[in-house]
Short mmCIF file of C-alpha atoms in Angstrom, two decimals:
data_model
loop_
_atom_site.label_atom_id
_atom_site.label_comp_id
_atom_site.label_asym_id
_atom_site.label_seq_id
_atom_site.Cartn_x
_atom_site.Cartn_y
_atom_site.Cartn_z
CA GLU R 27 -0.54 0.08 0.05
CA ASP R 28 1.28 3.73 -1.20
CA SER R 29 -0.06 4.90 1.71
CA MET R 30 -0.53 4.35 5.75
CA ARG R 31 -2.38 5.55 8.60
CA LEU R 32 -1.22 8.61 10.91
CA LEU R 33 -2.88 9.08 13.90
CA ILE R 34 -4.10 13.15 14.30
CA ARG R 35 -5.30 15.37 16.97
CA GLY R 36 -8.91 13.63 18.25
CA GLY R 37 -7.22 9.94 18.22
CA PRO R 38 -7.81 6.86 15.93
CA GLN R 39 -11.01 7.20 15.29
CA GLU R 40 -9.54 10.74 13.18
CA ALA R 41 -6.97 9.13 11.53
CA GLU R 42 -5.90 10.59 7.64
CA GLU R 43 -3.81 8.73 5.01
CA VAL R 44 -1.01 10.40 4.67
CA ASP R 45 1.37 9.47 1.34
CA GLU R 46 5.05 7.55 2.61
CA GLU R 47 6.93 9.50 0.15
CA LEU R 48 5.73 13.32 1.73
CA VAL R 49 6.52 12.11 5.05
CA GLU R 50 9.85 10.53 3.90
CA ILE R 51 10.53 14.14 2.94
CA PHE R 52 9.66 15.72 5.63
CA LEU R 53 11.53 13.53 7.89
CA GLU R 54 14.77 13.73 5.64
CA GLU R 55 14.16 17.52 5.19
CA ALA R 56 13.63 18.25 8.98
CA LEU R 57 16.58 16.18 10.00
CA GLU R 58 18.79 18.30 8.11
CA LEU R 59 17.14 21.72 9.92
CA ILE R 60 17.55 19.93 13.66
CA ASP R 61 21.97 19.96 11.70
CA ALA R 62 21.36 23.20 11.23
CA LEU R 63 19.93 24.05 14.02
CA GLU R 64 22.93 22.25 16.22
CA THR R 65 25.48 24.50 14.11
CA SER R 66 23.48 27.81 14.72
CA LEU R 67 23.65 27.10 18.68
CA GLN R 68 26.61 26.34 18.61
CA GLU R 69 28.12 28.97 16.89
CA TRP R 70 25.83 31.66 18.70
CA THR R 71 27.01 29.59 21.83
CA HIS R 72 30.49 30.66 21.39
CA ALA R 73 29.81 33.71 20.37
CA PRO R 74 26.64 35.16 22.36
CA THR R 75 26.72 39.00 20.89
CA ASN R 76 27.67 37.98 17.35
CA THR R 77 23.24 38.00 16.11
CA HIS R 78 24.35 36.03 12.27
CA PRO R 79 24.01 33.00 14.26
CA LEU R 80 20.89 33.61 16.17
CA ALA R 81 19.01 35.17 13.17
CA ALA R 82 20.18 31.88 11.31
CA LEU R 83 18.54 29.85 13.86
CA LEU R 84 15.36 30.94 14.64
CA ARG R 85 15.07 31.13 10.40
CA THR R 86 14.48 27.88 10.27
CA LEU R 87 13.28 27.30 13.45
CA HIS R 88 10.37 28.74 11.79
CA THR R 89 10.90 26.11 8.65
CA LEU R 90 10.78 24.06 11.22
CA LYS R 91 7.63 24.77 12.65
CA GLY R 92 6.02 25.09 8.70
CA GLY R 93 5.37 28.96 8.70
#
């Protein structure tokens, strides 16, 4: 089967079918964003007065949340 069941807010009775390929793409991109977050956080921690890593961190968080 090309889709899987995804449980959403209301519980199992409100399951929605989701394309596995889209989930795989999302997870791959999310892992890349998490790596970028880690890098930005490390840079900002080492130089807290440098606002560039903080800006990158905030942009990446915004992207990750889907905004």
